[in-house]
Short mmCIF file of C-alpha atoms in Angstrom, two decimals:
data_model
loop_
_atom_site.label_atom_id
_atom_site.label_comp_id
_atom_site.label_asym_id
_atom_site.label_seq_id
_atom_site.Cartn_x
_atom_site.Cartn_y
_atom_site.Cartn_z
CA MET A 1 5.70 32.46 -63.83
CA GLN A 2 3.96 34.00 -60.85
CA LYS A 3 6.25 33.31 -57.88
CA THR A 4 3.61 33.40 -55.13
CA ALA A 5 -0.05 32.43 -54.82
CA ARG A 6 -2.68 33.84 -52.47
CA THR A 7 -3.57 30.96 -50.15
CA VAL A 8 -5.97 30.48 -47.23
CA VAL A 9 -4.01 29.25 -44.20
CA ILE A 10 -4.77 28.52 -40.54
CA HIS A 11 -2.13 28.89 -37.82
CA GLU A 12 -4.47 27.75 -35.06
CA THR A 13 -7.79 25.94 -34.85
CA GLY A 14 -11.00 27.78 -34.09
CA GLY A 15 -13.84 29.68 -35.72
CA PRO A 16 -13.89 31.27 -39.17
CA GLU A 17 -11.80 34.13 -37.84
CA VAL A 18 -8.67 31.91 -37.90
CA LEU A 19 -8.77 31.79 -41.71
CA LYS A 20 -5.97 34.00 -43.04
CA ILE A 21 -4.90 34.79 -46.61
CA GLU A 22 -1.15 34.72 -47.25
CA ASP A 23 1.14 34.92 -50.26
CA ARG A 24 2.88 31.55 -50.40
CA PRO A 25 5.86 30.61 -52.60
CA LEU A 26 4.95 28.80 -55.81
CA GLY A 27 7.71 26.67 -57.29
CA ASP A 28 8.12 24.03 -59.96
CA PRO A 29 6.63 20.53 -59.63
CA GLY A 30 8.91 17.70 -58.60
CA PRO A 31 8.64 14.04 -59.62
CA GLY A 32 5.01 12.90 -59.57
CA GLU A 33 3.70 16.44 -59.08
CA VAL A 34 1.87 19.10 -61.10
CA ARG A 35 1.43 22.84 -60.82
CA ILE A 36 -2.20 23.82 -61.36
CA ARG A 37 -3.71 27.31 -61.58
CA HIS A 38 -7.20 27.32 -60.12
CA HIS A 39 -10.27 28.86 -61.72
CA ALA A 40 -12.60 27.74 -58.91
CA CYS A 41 -12.31 25.99 -55.54
CA GLY A 42 -14.91 23.91 -53.69
CA LEU A 43 -16.15 24.31 -50.12
CA ASN A 44 -16.93 21.24 -47.98
CA PHE A 45 -17.71 20.33 -44.38
CA ILE A 46 -14.37 18.54 -44.10
CA ASP A 47 -12.78 22.00 -44.37
CA VAL A 48 -14.73 23.03 -41.27
CA TYR A 49 -13.67 19.86 -39.43
CA GLN A 50 -10.03 20.66 -40.19
CA ARG A 51 -10.39 24.33 -39.24
CA THR A 52 -11.95 23.47 -35.86
CA GLY A 53 -9.49 20.68 -35.08
CA LEU A 54 -12.01 17.83 -35.24
CA TYR A 55 -9.76 16.41 -37.96
CA PRO A 56 -6.28 17.35 -36.65
CA MET A 57 -3.59 18.71 -38.98
CA GLU A 58 -0.05 19.88 -38.40
CA LEU A 59 -0.20 23.68 -38.27
CA PRO A 60 0.18 26.05 -39.99
CA HIS A 61 -1.68 24.45 -42.92
CA ALA A 62 -3.55 25.54 -46.01
CA LEU A 63 -7.20 24.46 -46.31
CA GLY A 64 -9.39 23.15 -49.11
CA MET A 65 -9.79 19.70 -50.68
CA GLU A 66 -11.10 20.28 -54.23
CA ALA A 67 -10.59 22.65 -57.14
CA ALA A 68 -10.44 22.92 -60.93
CA GLY A 69 -8.15 24.79 -63.28
CA VAL A 70 -5.40 24.48 -65.86
CA ILE A 71 -2.18 22.49 -65.56
CA GLU A 72 0.82 24.83 -65.84
CA ALA A 73 3.64 22.32 -65.47
CA VAL A 74 4.17 18.61 -64.78
CA GLY A 75 6.98 16.84 -63.00
CA GLU A 76 8.93 13.79 -64.01
CA GLY A 77 6.85 10.61 -64.29
CA VAL A 78 3.46 12.33 -64.76
CA THR A 79 1.91 10.86 -67.91
CA HIS A 80 -1.87 11.39 -67.58
CA LEU A 81 -1.67 15.21 -67.58
CA LYS A 82 0.17 17.83 -69.63
CA PRO A 83 0.65 21.61 -69.54
CA GLY A 84 -2.37 23.54 -70.81
CA GLN A 85 -4.77 20.71 -69.97
CA ARG A 86 -7.97 21.35 -68.02
CA ALA A 87 -8.10 19.35 -64.78
CA ALA A 88 -9.99 18.94 -61.53
CA TYR A 89 -9.46 17.08 -58.28
CA ALA A 90 -10.49 16.13 -54.80
CA ALA A 91 -7.25 15.19 -53.09
CA VAL A 92 -4.95 15.28 -50.11
CA PRO A 93 -3.09 17.11 -48.74
CA ALA A 94 -5.40 20.03 -48.07
CA GLY A 95 -4.48 23.28 -49.79
CA ALA A 96 -7.03 23.95 -52.55
CA TYR A 97 -8.14 27.39 -51.27
CA CYS A 98 -5.59 29.25 -53.37
CA GLU A 99 -4.80 30.81 -56.73
CA ALA A 100 -2.38 28.04 -57.68
CA ARG A 101 -0.42 25.22 -56.07
CA VAL A 102 2.10 22.44 -56.61
CA MET A 103 0.62 19.10 -55.58
CA PRO A 104 0.76 15.33 -56.12
CA ALA A 105 -0.62 14.44 -59.55
CA SER A 106 -2.14 11.04 -58.77
CA GLN A 107 -5.64 12.27 -57.84
CA VAL A 108 -5.74 15.14 -60.35
CA CYS A 109 -8.08 14.15 -63.19
CA PRO A 110 -8.31 15.34 -66.82
CA LEU A 111 -11.50 17.41 -67.12
CA PRO A 112 -13.74 16.88 -70.16
CA GLY A 113 -14.37 19.99 -72.24
CA GLY A 114 -18.12 20.00 -71.68
CA ILE A 115 -17.81 20.55 -67.91
CA SER A 116 -17.00 24.05 -66.65
CA PHE A 117 -14.34 24.81 -64.07
CA GLU A 118 -16.97 26.02 -61.59
CA THR A 119 -19.06 22.88 -62.02
CA ALA A 120 -16.00 20.68 -61.59
CA ALA A 121 -14.82 22.50 -58.47
CA ALA A 122 -18.30 22.19 -56.99
CA MET A 123 -18.63 18.46 -57.62
CA MET A 124 -15.35 16.59 -57.27
CA LEU A 125 -15.34 15.77 -53.56
CA LYS A 126 -19.12 15.57 -53.34
CA GLY A 127 -19.63 13.63 -56.56
CA LEU A 128 -16.86 11.15 -55.88
CA THR A 129 -18.36 10.65 -52.41
CA VAL A 130 -21.72 9.77 -53.98
CA GLU A 131 -19.96 7.44 -56.41
CA TYR A 132 -18.41 5.39 -53.62
CA LEU A 133 -21.59 5.47 -51.50
CA PHE A 134 -23.65 3.93 -54.30
CA HIS A 135 -21.03 1.71 -55.95
CA ARG A 136 -18.26 0.79 -53.50
CA THR A 137 -19.77 0.55 -50.00
CA THR A 138 -22.63 -1.94 -50.03
CA PRO A 139 -24.40 -3.71 -52.90
CA LEU A 140 -27.35 -1.63 -54.12
CA LYS A 141 -29.64 -2.49 -57.00
CA ARG A 142 -32.61 -1.04 -58.82
CA GLY A 143 -35.64 -1.00 -56.51
CA ASP A 144 -33.63 -0.74 -53.27
CA THR A 145 -34.44 2.05 -50.82
CA VAL A 146 -31.95 4.29 -49.03
CA LEU A 147 -32.34 7.01 -46.41
CA PHE A 148 -30.13 10.01 -47.11
CA HIS A 149 -29.71 12.76 -44.52
CA ALA A 150 -29.06 16.39 -45.56
CA ALA A 151 -30.62 15.64 -48.93
CA ALA A 152 -30.65 19.30 -50.04
CA GLY A 153 -26.93 19.85 -49.45
CA GLY A 154 -24.15 19.59 -52.00
CA VAL A 155 -23.68 15.84 -51.62
CA GLY A 156 -27.39 15.28 -51.09
CA LEU A 157 -28.61 16.88 -54.31
CA ILE A 158 -26.12 14.83 -56.30
CA ALA A 159 -27.24 11.70 -54.43
CA CYS A 160 -30.92 12.39 -55.17
CA GLN A 161 -30.23 12.57 -58.89
CA TRP A 162 -27.78 9.64 -58.84
CA ALA A 163 -30.31 7.42 -57.09
CA LYS A 164 -33.04 8.33 -59.57
CA SER A 165 -30.74 7.60 -62.52
CA GLU A 166 -30.16 4.08 -61.18
CA GLY A 167 -33.69 3.23 -60.11
CA ILE A 168 -32.96 3.46 -56.38
CA LYS A 169 -35.63 4.98 -54.13
CA LEU A 170 -34.15 7.73 -51.99
CA ILE A 171 -35.89 9.02 -48.88
CA GLY A 172 -34.27 12.29 -47.89
CA THR A 173 -34.27 14.44 -44.79
CA ALA A 174 -33.80 18.22 -44.65
CA GLY A 175 -34.42 21.05 -42.19
CA THR A 176 -37.04 23.11 -44.03
CA ASP A 177 -40.00 22.50 -46.30
CA ASP A 178 -38.26 24.42 -49.08
CA LYS A 179 -35.22 22.17 -48.81
CA CYS A 180 -37.47 19.12 -48.88
CA ARG A 181 -39.11 20.37 -52.07
CA LEU A 182 -35.66 20.95 -53.58
CA ALA A 183 -34.59 17.38 -52.78
CA GLN A 184 -37.76 15.96 -54.31
CA PHE A 185 -37.38 18.12 -57.41
CA ASN A 186 -33.95 16.54 -57.81
CA GLY A 187 -35.18 12.96 -57.57
CA ALA A 188 -35.87 12.08 -53.95
CA THR A 189 -38.92 9.83 -53.74
CA HIS A 190 -39.85 11.38 -50.37
CA CYS A 191 -38.25 14.02 -48.17
CA ILE A 192 -38.89 14.44 -44.44
CA ASN A 193 -38.59 17.76 -42.61
CA TYR A 194 -36.74 16.53 -39.52
CA ARG A 195 -37.66 19.71 -37.60
CA THR A 196 -41.40 19.00 -37.81
CA GLU A 197 -41.52 15.19 -38.08
CA ASP A 198 -39.81 12.25 -36.43
CA PHE A 199 -37.86 10.88 -39.37
CA ALA A 200 -37.68 7.31 -38.04
CA SER A 201 -41.45 7.09 -37.61
CA ARG A 202 -42.00 8.61 -41.03
CA VAL A 203 -39.58 6.15 -42.68
CA ALA A 204 -41.51 3.29 -41.08
CA GLU A 205 -44.73 4.67 -42.58
CA ILE A 206 -43.22 5.14 -46.03
CA THR A 207 -41.72 1.65 -46.12
CA GLY A 208 -44.70 -0.13 -44.57
CA GLY A 209 -42.61 -1.01 -41.55
CA LYS A 210 -39.95 -2.82 -43.60
CA GLY A 211 -37.18 -0.22 -43.25
CA VAL A 212 -34.53 0.78 -45.76
CA ASP A 213 -31.65 -1.18 -47.25
CA ALA A 214 -29.07 1.46 -46.36
CA VAL A 215 -28.75 4.74 -44.49
CA MET A 216 -26.26 7.33 -45.77
CA ASP A 217 -25.63 9.69 -42.86
CA SER A 218 -23.26 12.68 -42.88
CA VAL A 219 -24.96 14.40 -39.95
CA GLY A 220 -23.51 12.25 -37.17
CA ALA A 221 -24.50 12.54 -33.52
CA ASP A 222 -27.99 13.98 -33.99
CA THR A 223 -29.25 11.31 -36.39
CA PHE A 224 -27.28 8.18 -35.54
CA GLU A 225 -29.71 6.36 -33.24
CA GLY A 226 -32.74 7.20 -35.35
CA SER A 227 -30.90 6.05 -38.45
CA LEU A 228 -30.33 2.60 -36.97
CA ASP A 229 -34.06 2.35 -36.32
CA CYS A 230 -34.76 2.99 -40.01
CA LEU A 231 -32.83 -0.04 -41.28
CA LYS A 232 -34.34 -3.35 -42.27
CA PRO A 233 -32.69 -6.51 -40.88
CA LEU A 234 -29.18 -6.93 -42.32
CA GLY A 235 -29.27 -3.29 -43.48
CA MET A 236 -26.15 -1.16 -43.80
CA MET A 237 -25.50 2.01 -41.79
CA ILE A 238 -23.03 4.24 -43.68
CA SER A 239 -21.81 6.99 -41.37
CA PHE A 240 -19.68 9.28 -43.54
CA GLY A 241 -19.71 12.64 -41.76
CA ASN A 242 -20.11 14.57 -38.52
CA ALA A 243 -21.98 17.81 -39.31
CA SER A 244 -23.68 17.77 -35.88
CA GLY A 245 -20.67 16.34 -34.08
CA PRO A 246 -19.04 12.89 -33.94
CA VAL A 247 -21.09 9.81 -33.11
CA PRO A 248 -20.53 8.97 -29.44
CA PRO A 249 -19.34 5.52 -28.35
CA PHE A 250 -22.10 2.89 -28.43
CA ASN A 251 -22.62 -0.75 -27.50
CA ILE A 252 -21.96 -2.80 -30.62
CA GLY A 253 -24.49 -5.34 -29.36
CA ILE A 254 -27.22 -2.88 -30.39
CA LEU A 255 -26.56 -3.88 -34.00
CA GLY A 256 -27.54 -7.44 -33.22
CA GLN A 257 -30.62 -6.41 -31.25
CA LYS A 258 -31.88 -4.27 -34.12
CA GLY A 259 -31.62 -6.98 -36.77
CA SER A 260 -27.98 -7.96 -37.36
CA LEU A 261 -27.24 -4.56 -38.80
CA LYS A 262 -23.96 -3.66 -40.47
CA ILE A 263 -22.08 -0.39 -40.03
CA THR A 264 -19.17 1.29 -41.77
CA ARG A 265 -17.36 4.60 -41.44
CA PRO A 266 -15.77 5.17 -44.88
CA THR A 267 -13.81 8.13 -46.22
CA LEU A 268 -13.40 9.28 -49.79
CA PHE A 269 -9.64 9.45 -49.48
CA THR A 270 -9.32 5.74 -48.79
CA HIS A 271 -11.15 5.05 -52.04
CA ILE A 272 -9.16 7.46 -54.21
CA ALA A 273 -5.75 6.58 -52.77
CA ASP A 274 -5.24 4.22 -55.73
CA HIS A 275 -4.60 6.26 -58.88
CA SER A 276 -6.45 3.97 -61.27
CA VAL A 277 -9.49 3.69 -58.96
CA CYS A 278 -9.59 7.46 -58.54
CA GLN A 279 -9.50 8.05 -62.29
CA ALA A 280 -12.23 5.42 -62.89
CA MET A 281 -14.46 7.02 -60.23
CA ALA A 282 -13.96 10.42 -61.85
CA ARG A 283 -14.85 9.08 -65.29
CA ARG A 284 -18.11 7.66 -63.93
CA LEU A 285 -18.91 11.01 -62.29
CA PHE A 286 -18.04 12.96 -65.44
CA GLY A 287 -20.26 10.62 -67.43
CA LYS A 288 -23.23 11.25 -65.13
CA VAL A 289 -22.79 15.01 -65.45
CA ALA A 290 -22.01 15.09 -69.17
CA GLY A 291 -25.00 12.83 -69.82
CA ALA A 292 -27.29 15.21 -67.88
CA GLU A 293 -28.23 12.48 -65.38
CA VAL A 294 -26.77 14.68 -62.64
CA LYS A 295 -26.84 18.49 -62.59
CA ILE A 296 -24.53 20.29 -60.18
CA HIS A 297 -26.27 23.08 -58.26
CA ILE A 298 -23.95 25.97 -57.41
CA ASP A 299 -26.13 28.04 -55.12
CA GLN A 300 -23.44 30.17 -53.43
CA ARG A 301 -20.33 31.89 -54.80
CA PHE A 302 -17.76 33.74 -52.69
CA GLU A 303 -14.51 35.50 -53.53
CA LEU A 304 -11.43 33.98 -51.89
CA ASP A 305 -11.31 37.01 -49.57
CA GLN A 306 -14.80 36.06 -48.31
CA VAL A 307 -13.78 32.58 -47.17
CA ALA A 308 -14.71 33.24 -43.52
CA GLU A 309 -18.18 34.35 -44.59
CA ALA A 310 -18.52 31.20 -46.67
CA HIS A 311 -17.62 29.02 -43.68
CA ARG A 312 -20.15 30.80 -41.47
CA ALA A 313 -22.92 30.21 -44.00
CA LEU A 314 -22.05 26.53 -44.33
CA GLU A 315 -21.93 25.94 -40.58
CA ALA A 316 -25.23 27.77 -40.05
CA ARG A 317 -26.86 25.45 -42.62
CA GLN A 318 -27.79 28.50 -44.67
CA THR A 319 -26.57 26.92 -47.90
CA THR A 320 -28.14 24.59 -50.43
CA GLY A 321 -26.37 22.65 -53.15
CA SER A 322 -22.68 23.43 -53.64
CA THR A 323 -20.60 26.46 -52.73
CA ILE A 324 -17.50 27.64 -54.57
CA LEU A 325 -14.70 30.10 -53.92
CA VAL A 326 -13.36 32.15 -56.85
CA PRO A 327 -9.62 32.94 -56.56
#
């Protein structure tokens, strides 16, 4: 067995320059744990939030929340996985940017044979996020309309296809005309270039002034107020990310003034904390992908040594679809 694994670690918060690659000890799994050797690792904005300190962690700490590979060993009590089995995960604690690791087994999921390691690594955190947005956050049914910000990103392109597969109208936003075309190609009913149009006014036009049933917003500060203006009375604001910075404090009375609106700030890791729920969410995601209802777009690939470059591209919004790291 290889005794160490190359792992991306931060010793301080800051820019991409704080990302360091170290050889870390690699032992045997204890009770409830597995050792997995990665074939591909996913890149997500939560990794940036952790690197910058927006989401605090005890340092030093490895980064990365999703990956796919082969199980090398299982600890006592692990029954849903076995050595030699293909697997994928989005899970805590962070540490997926590495060649291999020992980790809790609960959120590691058996990977169907028809889904590649790269596809799995690119979709676990993003795809499970879309699953809970559409199935576990607010009731949505065929014919409903949602506004989805960053519709050409990794989560967004999955959401566009997911919505189309379930008869939900998705109005997307993106920062370029090319990204808008990409979102529409993947199932968005409309896509608004927020750099050239006021998205709230455009949503009002598209919906005939009625507004949307739900807003799914991972952008944060820049889009929050406009997003509230896009909702119909009793609509749901789902704020699930902070790409432009955290939403500042606001007067909760605004929700009443704008039509008795509802608001939630969910996280994926609350949803997948329960083992059986996590596995059920993964099976639904795998079914969407295996059934060709959702195609995972891997538009950027970086070697593990290029992790800082990958972070710079993500933060500069120079990426589309999903990005993976190859150990």
